[in-house]
Amino acid sequence: MDPGPDPDPPERGPLAIAAGMGVPEGPGAVLLIGGAARASGEVARLIPGIEVLAMSPAAQSWKPEPGVSRMVAWPGLPVRSGRVRGVALDVGAWPDWGSEVKRVLVPGGRAVLLGPVVADAPWSDDEALALLLSDGDVAVVAVG
């Protein structure tokens, strides 16, 4: 699992990411991975009281922002199991996201998947993931 260089994906709206995760307010944390982490400051401002964990190879060069903790780590997610209320990530940078995202999300937590979403995606045969929304380049799944 190597996310490689931080891709420069099409602009993803922070409002769409925040809404897709379904977290109206803190306390707690959400995790934005790869190119999705570029929206971390805006997401922190949109969700009162939330801590945004921004995980990206480019995060070290970003300016500090209130409510945002930047990290660079791989392989796996450096978060305790069942502690994150929402996740957003670019699936193109991390095609095998399923098991780690399920591990860190709270029950009922949502993952916003950005990038080409295909029929044989990890949720298609996984009873622990429920597809809530898919429009081709954005999908939202919930952990049961």
Coordinates of C-alpha atoms in Angstrom, one line a residue, residues 53-135:
L53 CA -6.7 14.2 10.3
A54 CA -5.0 15.0 7.0
M55 CA -2.9 12.2 5.7
S56 CA -1.0 13.0 2.5
P57 CA 2.6 12.8 1.2
A58 CA 2.3 16.6 0.6
A59 CA 1.0 17.4 4.1
Q60 CA 4.4 18.4 5.5
S61 CA 4.6 21.4 3.3
W62 CA 1.1 22.7 4.1
K63 CA 0.5 25.7 6.4
P64 CA -0.9 24.8 9.9
E65 CA -4.6 25.3 10.2
P66 CA -6.9 25.3 13.3
G67 CA -8.6 21.9 13.7
V68 CA -6.2 20.1 11.3
S69 CA -3.6 17.5 12.3
R70 CA -1.3 16.7 9.3
M71 CA 0.4 13.3 9.0
V72 CA 2.5 11.2 6.6
A73 CA 2.4 7.5 7.4
W74 CA 2.3 4.3 5.4
P75 CA 1.5 1.4 5.3
G76 CA -1.9 1.4 7.1
L77 CA -3.6 4.1 9.0
P78 CA -2.1 5.3 12.3
V79 CA -5.4 5.5 14.0
R80 CA -7.0 3.3 16.6
S81 CA -9.8 1.0 15.6
G82 CA -13.3 2.4 15.7
R83 CA -12.2 6.0 16.4
V84 CA -12.9 8.0 13.2
R85 CA -16.4 9.3 12.4
G86 CA -15.8 9.8 8.7
V87 CA -13.2 9.2 6.0
A88 CA -12.7 10.7 2.5
L89 CA -10.1 9.3 0.1
D90 CA -9.0 9.1 -3.5
V91 CA -9.5 5.5 -4.4
G92 CA -7.1 5.8 -7.4
A93 CA -4.2 6.4 -5.0
W94 CA -5.2 3.5 -2.7
P95 CA -7.2 0.8 -4.4
D96 CA -7.1 -1.6 -1.4
W97 CA -8.6 0.8 1.1
G98 CA -11.5 -1.4 2.3
S99 CA -10.1 -3.2 5.4
E100 CA -8.3 -0.3 6.9
V101 CA -11.2 2.1 6.4
K102 CA -13.6 -0.4 8.0
R103 CA -11.2 -0.8 10.9
V104 CA -10.9 2.9 11.8
L105 CA -14.5 4.0 11.2
V106 CA -17.0 3.9 14.0
P107 CA -20.0 1.7 13.4
G108 CA -22.3 3.5 11.0
G109 CA -19.4 5.8 9.9
R110 CA -19.2 6.8 6.3
A111 CA -16.4 6.9 3.7
V112 CA -16.5 9.3 0.8
L113 CA -14.7 7.7 -2.2
L114 CA -13.3 10.1 -4.8
G115 CA -12.2 9.0 -8.3
P116 CA -13.3 6.4 -10.8
V117 CA -15.8 4.2 -9.0
V118 CA -16.1 0.8 -10.7
A119 CA -18.6 -2.1 -10.3
D120 CA -16.0 -4.4 -8.8
A121 CA -15.1 -2.0 -6.0
P122 CA -14.4 -3.4 -2.5
W123 CA -17.9 -2.8 -1.2
S124 CA -19.6 -4.9 -3.9
D125 CA -19.0 -8.2 -2.2
D126 CA -18.6 -6.9 1.4
E127 CA -21.6 -7.2 3.7
A128 CA -20.0 -4.8 6.2
L129 CA -20.1 -2.0 3.6
A130 CA -23.4 -0.5 2.3
L131 CA -23.3 1.6 -0.8
L132 CA -25.3 4.8 -0.1
L133 CA -24.5 6.9 -3.2
S134 CA -22.6 6.5 -6.4
D135 CA -22.5 8.9 -9.4

